[in-house]
PDB file of C-alpha atoms in Angstrom:
ATOM      1  CA  MET M   1     -21.485  17.613   4.440  1.00 94.00           C
ATOM      2  CA  ILE M   2     -20.363  16.120   1.099  1.00 96.00           C
ATOM      3  CA  LYS M   3     -21.833  16.909  -2.283  1.00 97.00           C
ATOM      4  CA  LEU M   4     -20.452  15.394  -5.518  1.00 97.00           C
ATOM      5  CA  SER M   5     -21.850  16.725  -8.779  1.00 96.00           C
ATOM      6  CA  ASN M   6     -21.046  14.889 -12.022  1.00 96.00           C
ATOM      7  CA  ILE M   7     -17.624  13.681 -10.821  1.00 97.00           C
ATOM      8  CA  GLU M   8     -15.468  12.187 -13.549  1.00 96.00           C
ATOM      9  CA  LYS M   9     -12.143  10.464 -13.072  1.00 96.00           C
ATOM     10  CA  THR M  10     -10.080   9.305 -16.046  1.00 95.00           C
ATOM     11  CA  TYR M  11      -6.580   7.829 -15.845  1.00 91.00           C
ATOM     12  CA  ARG M  12      -4.388   8.278 -18.937  1.00 88.00           C
ATOM     13  CA  THR M  13      -1.212   6.674 -20.104  1.00 85.00           C
ATOM     14  CA  ASP M  14       0.536   7.096 -23.434  1.00 79.00           C
ATOM     15  CA  ASP M  15      -1.649   4.465 -25.113  1.00 82.00           C
ATOM     16  CA  ILE M  16      -4.632   3.923 -22.829  1.00 88.00           C
ATOM     17  CA  GLU M  17      -7.427   5.999 -21.344  1.00 90.00           C
ATOM     18  CA  THR M  18      -9.367   4.405 -18.542  1.00 90.00           C
ATOM     19  CA  ARG M  19     -12.596   5.963 -17.186  1.00 92.00           C
ATOM     20  CA  ALA M  20     -12.798   5.032 -13.527  1.00 94.00           C
ATOM     21  CA  LEU M  21     -15.747   7.321 -12.563  1.00 96.00           C
ATOM     22  CA  GLY M  22     -18.384   8.540 -14.953  1.00 94.00           C
ATOM     23  CA  GLY M  23     -20.641  11.339 -13.780  1.00 92.00           C
ATOM     24  CA  VAL M  24     -21.042  10.405 -10.137  1.00 95.00           C
ATOM     25  CA  SER M  25     -23.420  12.632  -8.157  1.00 95.00           C
ATOM     26  CA  LEU M  26     -24.199  11.915  -4.533  1.00 95.00           C
ATOM     27  CA  THR M  27     -24.609  13.617  -1.158  1.00 96.00           C
ATOM     28  CA  ILE M  28     -23.478  12.408   2.294  1.00 97.00           C
ATOM     29  CA  GLY M  29     -24.888  14.126   5.326  1.00 96.00           C
ATOM     30  CA  GLU M  30     -22.986  14.984   8.427  1.00 96.00           C
ATOM     31  CA  GLY M  31     -23.061  12.119  10.967  1.00 96.00           C
ATOM     32  CA  GLU M  32     -23.918   9.426   8.385  1.00 97.00           C
ATOM     33  CA  PHE M  33     -22.368   5.976   8.193  1.00 98.00           C
ATOM     34  CA  VAL M  34     -22.188   4.995   4.556  1.00 97.00           C
ATOM     35  CA  ALA M  35     -20.937   1.806   2.972  1.00 97.00           C
ATOM     36  CA  ILE M  36     -19.673   1.837  -0.633  1.00 96.00           C
ATOM     37  CA  MET M  37     -20.097  -1.568  -2.244  1.00 96.00           C
ATOM     38  CA  GLY M  38     -19.732  -3.177  -5.632  1.00 94.00           C
ATOM     39  CA  PRO M  39     -17.647  -5.703  -7.575  1.00 94.00           C
ATOM     40  CA  SER M  40     -13.852  -5.477  -7.833  1.00 91.00           C
ATOM     41  CA  GLY M  41     -12.721  -2.862 -10.368  1.00 90.00           C
ATOM     42  CA  CYS M  42     -16.057  -0.973 -10.353  1.00 93.00           C
ATOM     43  CA  GLY M  43     -14.547   2.314  -9.054  1.00 94.00           C
ATOM     44  CA  LYS M  44     -15.102   2.034  -5.271  1.00 95.00           C
ATOM     45  CA  SER M  45     -11.528   2.825  -4.244  1.00 92.00           C
ATOM     46  CA  THR M  46     -11.249   5.618  -6.788  1.00 95.00           C
ATOM     47  CA  LEU M  47     -14.411   7.186  -5.399  1.00 96.00           C
ATOM     48  CA  LEU M  48     -12.965   6.906  -1.847  1.00 96.00           C
ATOM     49  CA  ASN M  49      -9.684   8.464  -3.041  1.00 94.00           C
ATOM     50  CA  VAL M  50     -11.666  11.429  -4.556  1.00 96.00           C
ATOM     51  CA  LEU M  51     -13.620  11.822  -1.346  1.00 97.00           C
ATOM     52  CA  GLY M  52     -10.323  11.809   0.592  1.00 96.00           C
ATOM     53  CA  LEU M  53      -8.784  14.425  -1.710  1.00 94.00           C
ATOM     54  CA  VAL M  54      -6.078  11.924  -2.638  1.00 93.00           C
ATOM     55  CA  ASP M  55      -7.153  11.882  -6.290  1.00 92.00           C
ATOM     56  CA  ARG M  56      -8.290  14.990  -8.076  1.00 92.00           C
ATOM     57  CA  PRO M  57     -11.474  14.529 -10.175  1.00 94.00           C
ATOM     58  CA  THR M  58     -10.993  14.975 -13.935  1.00 94.00           C
ATOM     59  CA  GLY M  59     -14.314  16.843 -14.050  1.00 95.00           C
ATOM     60  CA  GLY M  60     -17.230  17.808 -11.861  1.00 96.00           C
ATOM     61  CA  ARG M  61     -17.595  19.570  -8.543  1.00 96.00           C
ATOM     62  CA  TYR M  62     -16.810  18.408  -5.030  1.00 96.00           C
ATOM     63  CA  GLU M  63     -18.163  20.388  -2.074  1.00 96.00           C
ATOM     64  CA  PHE M  64     -17.042  19.614   1.484  1.00 96.00           C
ATOM     65  CA  ALA M  65     -18.904  21.420   4.261  1.00 92.00           C
ATOM     66  CA  GLY M  66     -20.060  23.995   1.711  1.00 91.00           C
ATOM     67  CA  GLU M  67     -16.603  24.644   0.305  1.00 92.00           C
ATOM     68  CA  ASP M  68     -15.710  23.762  -3.284  1.00 93.00           C
ATOM     69  CA  VAL M  69     -12.543  21.730  -2.932  1.00 94.00           C
ATOM     70  CA  SER M  70     -12.359  20.504  -6.507  1.00 89.00           C
ATOM     71  CA  ASN M  71      -9.589  22.775  -7.618  1.00 86.00           C
ATOM     72  CA  LEU M  72      -7.750  23.769  -4.470  1.00 90.00           C
ATOM     73  CA  PRO M  73      -4.012  24.326  -4.914  1.00 92.00           C
ATOM     74  CA  GLU M  74      -1.985  21.329  -3.763  1.00 91.00           C
ATOM     75  CA  ARG M  75      -0.641  22.957  -0.596  1.00 91.00           C
ATOM     76  CA  GLN M  76      -4.183  23.951   0.536  1.00 93.00           C
ATOM     77  CA  LEU M  77      -5.452  20.500  -0.420  1.00 92.00           C
ATOM     78  CA  VAL M  78      -2.889  18.826   1.838  1.00 91.00           C
ATOM     79  CA  GLN M  79      -3.691  21.075   4.790  1.00 91.00           C
ATOM     80  CA  PHE M  80      -7.433  20.613   4.284  1.00 93.00           C
ATOM     81  CA  ARG M  81      -7.026  16.841   4.285  1.00 92.00           C
ATOM     82  CA  LYS M  82      -4.891  16.899   7.438  1.00 90.00           C
ATOM     83  CA  ARG M  83      -7.513  18.997   9.325  1.00 91.00           C
ATOM     84  CA  HIS M  84     -10.674  17.278   8.248  1.00 95.00           C
ATOM     85  CA  ILE M  85     -10.158  13.651   7.079  1.00 96.00           C
ATOM     86  CA  GLY M  86      -8.893  10.457   8.793  1.00 96.00           C
ATOM     87  CA  PHE M  87      -8.056   7.312   6.897  1.00 96.00           C
ATOM     88  CA  VAL M  88      -8.238   3.584   7.837  1.00 96.00           C
ATOM     89  CA  PHE M  89      -6.634   1.134   5.409  1.00 92.00           C
ATOM     90  CA  GLN M  90      -6.955  -2.563   4.838  1.00 90.00           C
ATOM     91  CA  SER M  91      -3.171  -3.109   5.241  1.00 91.00           C
ATOM     92  CA  PHE M  92      -2.999  -0.910   8.399  1.00 93.00           C
ATOM     93  CA  ASN M  93      -0.145   1.187   6.995  1.00 93.00           C
ATOM     94  CA  LEU M  94       1.640   1.517  10.338  1.00 96.00           C
ATOM     95  CA  ILE M  95       5.309   2.440  10.510  1.00 96.00           C
ATOM     96  CA  GLY M  96       7.222  -0.533  11.878  1.00 96.00           C
ATOM     97  CA  ASP M  97      10.077   1.449  13.529  1.00 97.00           C
ATOM     98  CA  LEU M  98       7.635   3.544  15.608  1.00 97.00           C
ATOM     99  CA  SER M  99       5.768   2.512  18.744  1.00 97.00           C
ATOM    100  CA  VAL M 100       1.988   2.359  18.917  1.00 97.00           C
ATOM    101  CA  GLU M 101       1.750   5.788  20.519  1.00 97.00           C
ATOM    102  CA  GLU M 102       4.223   7.269  18.051  1.00 97.00           C
ATOM    103  CA  ASN M 103       2.185   5.923  15.084  1.00 97.00           C
ATOM    104  CA  ILE M 104      -0.970   7.460  16.586  1.00 97.00           C
ATOM    105  CA  GLU M 105       0.813  10.759  17.264  1.00 97.00           C
ATOM    106  CA  LEU M 106       2.169  11.136  13.724  1.00 95.00           C
ATOM    107  CA  PRO M 107      -0.821  13.051  12.186  1.00 94.00           C
ATOM    108  CA  LEU M 108      -0.582  15.570  14.990  1.00 95.00           C
ATOM    109  CA  LEU M 109       3.079  16.145  14.355  1.00 94.00           C
ATOM    110  CA  TYR M 110       2.263  16.979  10.751  1.00 89.00           C
ATOM    111  CA  ARG M 111      -0.096  19.644  12.108  1.00 89.00           C
ATOM    112  CA  ALA M 112       2.594  21.101  14.387  1.00 88.00           C
ATOM    113  CA  MET M 113       0.355  20.611  17.473  1.00 93.00           C
ATOM    114  CA  PRO M 114       1.913  21.464  20.833  1.00 95.00           C
ATOM    115  CA  LYS M 115       3.404  18.520  22.699  1.00 95.00           C
ATOM    116  CA  ALA M 116       1.091  18.617  25.692  1.00 96.00           C
ATOM    117  CA  GLU M 117      -1.983  18.525  23.491  1.00 96.00           C
ATOM    118  CA  ARG M 118      -0.536  15.752  21.327  1.00 96.00           C
ATOM    119  CA  LYS M 119       0.101  13.557  24.361  1.00 96.00           C
ATOM    120  CA  SER M 120      -3.378  14.179  25.729  1.00 97.00           C
ATOM    121  CA  ARG M 121      -5.031  13.278  22.461  1.00 96.00           C
ATOM    122  CA  VAL M 122      -2.927  10.174  21.963  1.00 97.00           C
ATOM    123  CA  ARG M 123      -3.851   9.039  25.438  1.00 97.00           C
ATOM    124  CA  GLU M 124      -7.585   9.478  24.704  1.00 96.00           C
ATOM    125  CA  ALA M 125      -7.260   7.657  21.368  1.00 96.00           C
ATOM    126  CA  LEU M 126      -5.511   4.714  23.081  1.00 96.00           C
ATOM    127  CA  GLU M 127      -8.311   4.547  25.636  1.00 95.00           C
ATOM    128  CA  LEU M 128     -10.918   4.597  22.857  1.00 91.00           C
ATOM    129  CA  VAL M 129      -9.468   1.488  21.218  1.00 93.00           C
ATOM    130  CA  GLY M 130      -8.453  -0.237  24.474  1.00 94.00           C
ATOM    131  CA  LEU M 131      -4.707  -0.356  23.836  1.00 95.00           C
ATOM    132  CA  GLN M 132      -3.232   1.722  26.650  1.00 96.00           C
ATOM    133  CA  HIS M 133      -1.183  -1.288  27.755  1.00 96.00           C
ATOM    134  CA  ARG M 134       0.342  -1.609  24.268  1.00 96.00           C
ATOM    135  CA  ALA M 135       1.436   2.039  23.899  1.00 97.00           C
ATOM    136  CA  ARG M 136       5.191   1.294  23.806  1.00 97.00           C
ATOM    137  CA  HIS M 137       4.918  -1.847  21.616  1.00 97.00           C
ATOM    138  CA  LYS M 138       5.910  -1.908  18.019  1.00 97.00           C
ATOM    139  CA  PRO M 139       3.367  -2.984  15.321  1.00 96.00           C
ATOM    140  CA  SER M 140       5.200  -6.310  14.824  1.00 96.00           C
ATOM    141  CA  GLN M 141       4.367  -7.222  18.463  1.00 97.00           C
ATOM    142  CA  LEU M 142       0.632  -6.868  17.873  1.00 96.00           C
ATOM    143  CA  SER M 143      -1.978  -9.086  16.328  1.00 94.00           C
ATOM    144  CA  GLY M 144      -3.727  -7.988  13.123  1.00 93.00           C
ATOM    145  CA  GLY M 145      -6.793  -6.889  15.059  1.00 93.00           C
ATOM    146  CA  GLN M 146      -4.696  -4.809  17.411  1.00 95.00           C
ATOM    147  CA  GLN M 147      -2.828  -3.190  14.488  1.00 96.00           C
ATOM    148  CA  GLN M 148      -6.167  -2.162  12.951  1.00 94.00           C
ATOM    149  CA  ARG M 149      -7.196  -0.708  16.315  1.00 94.00           C
ATOM    150  CA  VAL M 150      -4.038   1.396  16.191  1.00 96.00           C
ATOM    151  CA  ALA M 151      -4.970   2.472  12.646  1.00 96.00           C
ATOM    152  CA  VAL M 152      -8.399   3.530  13.894  1.00 96.00           C
ATOM    153  CA  ALA M 153      -6.832   5.486  16.784  1.00 96.00           C
ATOM    154  CA  ARG M 154      -4.476   7.229  14.336  1.00 97.00           C
ATOM    155  CA  ALA M 155      -7.471   8.114  12.136  1.00 96.00           C
ATOM    156  CA  VAL M 156      -9.482   9.677  14.942  1.00 96.00           C
ATOM    157  CA  VAL M 157      -6.710  11.362  16.978  1.00 96.00           C
ATOM    158  CA  GLY M 158      -6.990  14.583  15.030  1.00 94.00           C
ATOM    159  CA  ASP M 159     -10.799  14.763  15.558  1.00 93.00           C
ATOM    160  CA  PRO M 160     -11.604  14.692  11.820  1.00 95.00           C
ATOM    161  CA  LYS M 161     -15.025  15.479  10.432  1.00 94.00           C
ATOM    162  CA  LEU M 162     -14.788  12.491   8.156  1.00 97.00           C
ATOM    163  CA  ILE M 163     -13.272   9.024   8.413  1.00 97.00           C
ATOM    164  CA  LEU M 164     -12.669   7.034   5.217  1.00 97.00           C
ATOM    165  CA  ALA M 165     -12.185   3.322   5.727  1.00 97.00           C
ATOM    166  CA  ASP M 166     -10.944   1.190   2.770  1.00 95.00           C
ATOM    167  CA  GLU M 167     -11.812  -2.466   3.477  1.00 95.00           C
ATOM    168  CA  PRO M 168     -10.984  -1.996   7.178  1.00 95.00           C
ATOM    169  CA  THR M 169     -11.864  -5.636   8.013  1.00 94.00           C
ATOM    170  CA  GLY M 170     -10.416  -7.193   4.866  1.00 92.00           C
ATOM    171  CA  ASN M 171      -7.278  -8.598   6.505  1.00 91.00           C
ATOM    172  CA  LEU M 172      -8.949  -9.674   9.752  1.00 94.00           C
ATOM    173  CA  ASP M 173     -10.689 -12.809  10.988  1.00 92.00           C
ATOM    174  CA  SER M 174     -14.375 -12.575  11.751  1.00 92.00           C
ATOM    175  CA  LYS M 175     -13.927 -11.820  15.536  1.00 93.00           C
ATOM    176  CA  ASN M 176     -11.440  -8.992  14.977  1.00 93.00           C
ATOM    177  CA  GLY M 177     -13.470  -7.729  12.026  1.00 93.00           C
ATOM    178  CA  GLU M 178     -16.551  -7.390  14.166  1.00 94.00           C
ATOM    179  CA  GLU M 179     -14.585  -5.544  16.867  1.00 93.00           C
ATOM    180  CA  VAL M 180     -13.394  -3.048  14.279  1.00 94.00           C
ATOM    181  CA  MET M 181     -16.963  -2.585  12.997  1.00 96.00           C
ATOM    182  CA  GLU M 182     -18.100  -2.049  16.590  1.00 94.00           C
ATOM    183  CA  MET M 183     -15.484   0.729  16.955  1.00 94.00           C
ATOM    184  CA  LEU M 184     -16.586   2.408  13.771  1.00 95.00           C
ATOM    185  CA  THR M 185     -20.220   2.203  14.852  1.00 95.00           C
ATOM    186  CA  THR M 186     -19.361   3.762  18.211  1.00 94.00           C
ATOM    187  CA  LEU M 187     -17.413   6.605  16.509  1.00 94.00           C
ATOM    188  CA  ASN M 188     -20.421   7.169  14.266  1.00 95.00           C
ATOM    189  CA  GLU M 189     -22.803   7.274  17.242  1.00 95.00           C
ATOM    190  CA  GLN M 190     -20.538   9.945  18.759  1.00 93.00           C
ATOM    191  CA  GLY M 191     -21.084  12.112  15.599  1.00 94.00           C
ATOM    192  CA  THR M 192     -18.254  11.219  13.238  1.00 95.00           C
ATOM    193  CA  THR M 193     -19.150  10.809   9.585  1.00 97.00           C
ATOM    194  CA  ILE M 194     -17.858   7.510   8.215  1.00 98.00           C
ATOM    195  CA  VAL M 195     -17.612   6.290   4.615  1.00 98.00           C
ATOM    196  CA  MET M 196     -16.461   2.682   4.279  1.00 97.00           C
ATOM    197  CA  VAL M 197     -15.585   0.590   1.257  1.00 97.00           C
ATOM    198  CA  THR M 198     -16.333  -3.076   1.854  1.00 95.00           C
ATOM    199  CA  HIS M 199     -16.963  -6.363   0.065  1.00 92.00           C
ATOM    200  CA  SER M 200     -18.729  -7.808   3.116  1.00 93.00           C
ATOM    201  CA  PRO M 201     -22.492  -7.785   2.941  1.00 93.00           C
ATOM    202  CA  SER M 202     -22.783  -8.259   6.673  1.00 94.00           C
ATOM    203  CA  HIS M 203     -20.478  -5.325   7.453  1.00 95.00           C
ATOM    204  CA  GLY M 204     -22.155  -3.182   4.796  1.00 95.00           C
ATOM    205  CA  ALA M 205     -25.487  -3.869   6.433  1.00 94.00           C
ATOM    206  CA  GLN M 206     -24.134  -2.320   9.650  1.00 95.00           C
ATOM    207  CA  ALA M 207     -23.940   1.062   7.865  1.00 96.00           C
ATOM    208  CA  LYS M 208     -26.966   3.331   7.789  1.00 95.00           C
ATOM    209  CA  ARG M 209     -26.882   3.584   3.980  1.00 95.00           C
ATOM    210  CA  ILE M 210     -25.290   1.650   1.121  1.00 95.00           C
ATOM    211  CA  ILE M 211     -24.017   3.309  -2.016  1.00 95.00           C
ATOM    212  CA  THR M 212     -23.565   0.727  -4.819  1.00 95.00           C
ATOM    213  CA  VAL M 213     -21.034   1.445  -7.527  1.00 95.00           C
ATOM    214  CA  LEU M 214     -21.025  -0.421 -10.879  1.00 94.00           C
ATOM    215  CA  ASP M 215     -18.842   0.405 -13.866  1.00 93.00           C
ATOM    216  CA  GLY M 216     -17.836   3.749 -12.380  1.00 94.00           C
ATOM    217  CA  GLN M 217     -21.345   4.916 -11.693  1.00 94.00           C
ATOM    218  CA  VAL M 218     -23.644   4.996  -8.715  1.00 93.00           C
ATOM    219  CA  VAL M 219     -26.718   2.767  -8.925  1.00 90.00           C
ATOM    220  CA  PRO M 220     -29.936   3.309  -6.829  1.00 70.00           C
ATOM    221  CA  GLU M 221     -29.263   3.287  -3.118  1.00 63.00           C
ATOM    222  CA  LYS M 222     -30.680   1.027  -0.406  1.00 53.00           C
ATOM    223  CA  GLU M 223     -31.588   2.615   2.893  1.00 46.00           C
ATOM    224  CA  PHE M 224     -31.144   0.812   6.188  1.00 45.00           C
ATOM    225  CA  ALA M 225     -33.143   1.493   9.305  1.00 43.00           C
ATOM    226  CA  LEU M 226     -31.189   3.342  11.992  1.00 43.00           C
TER     227      LEU M 226
END
């Protein structure tokens, strides 16, 4: 589903040029669960941002489902991202003034989806993460684990081909972290492709494959039994 060929990413300021990714080439198949691991500052988050079409690569080619998305115009890039990619962040990124169901519904509003379909999808997403009883609550009324469940529901409500998770358990205790990993594993078993950045060896080991990044480059991969 994903093919990166010699991807480069360089950040420039007036005085400094920083090479975050240097010639990254990799493939991720449809339905995989991949963990991206490596030390802080190695380029993991930059790679995730490139995969999520948040950052444009400085060089190289990015193919998503057979389509070259490396140089799409910004408007097309935004629409492509809305249709095909869901995001889960370490800091949850929920909107405090909105209820749980309104936070989950937000990506569908951006896609101008009819109200009846939006409500149906939100209801299904709430059931998936077991938070039907919290639908009218605000994020501040939830625990950290529950907030991350809302974030997962928001990521999947649009039925994306790909979910990108950036340290999804980083702000959670071990119990809630394991519950989030169980949800991601279930989604993957249902066919969703998942790419997750993590510092946790135990959580990385729950993926089907680990991609290790060091100094902006991919080092030999380690396969895990399914």
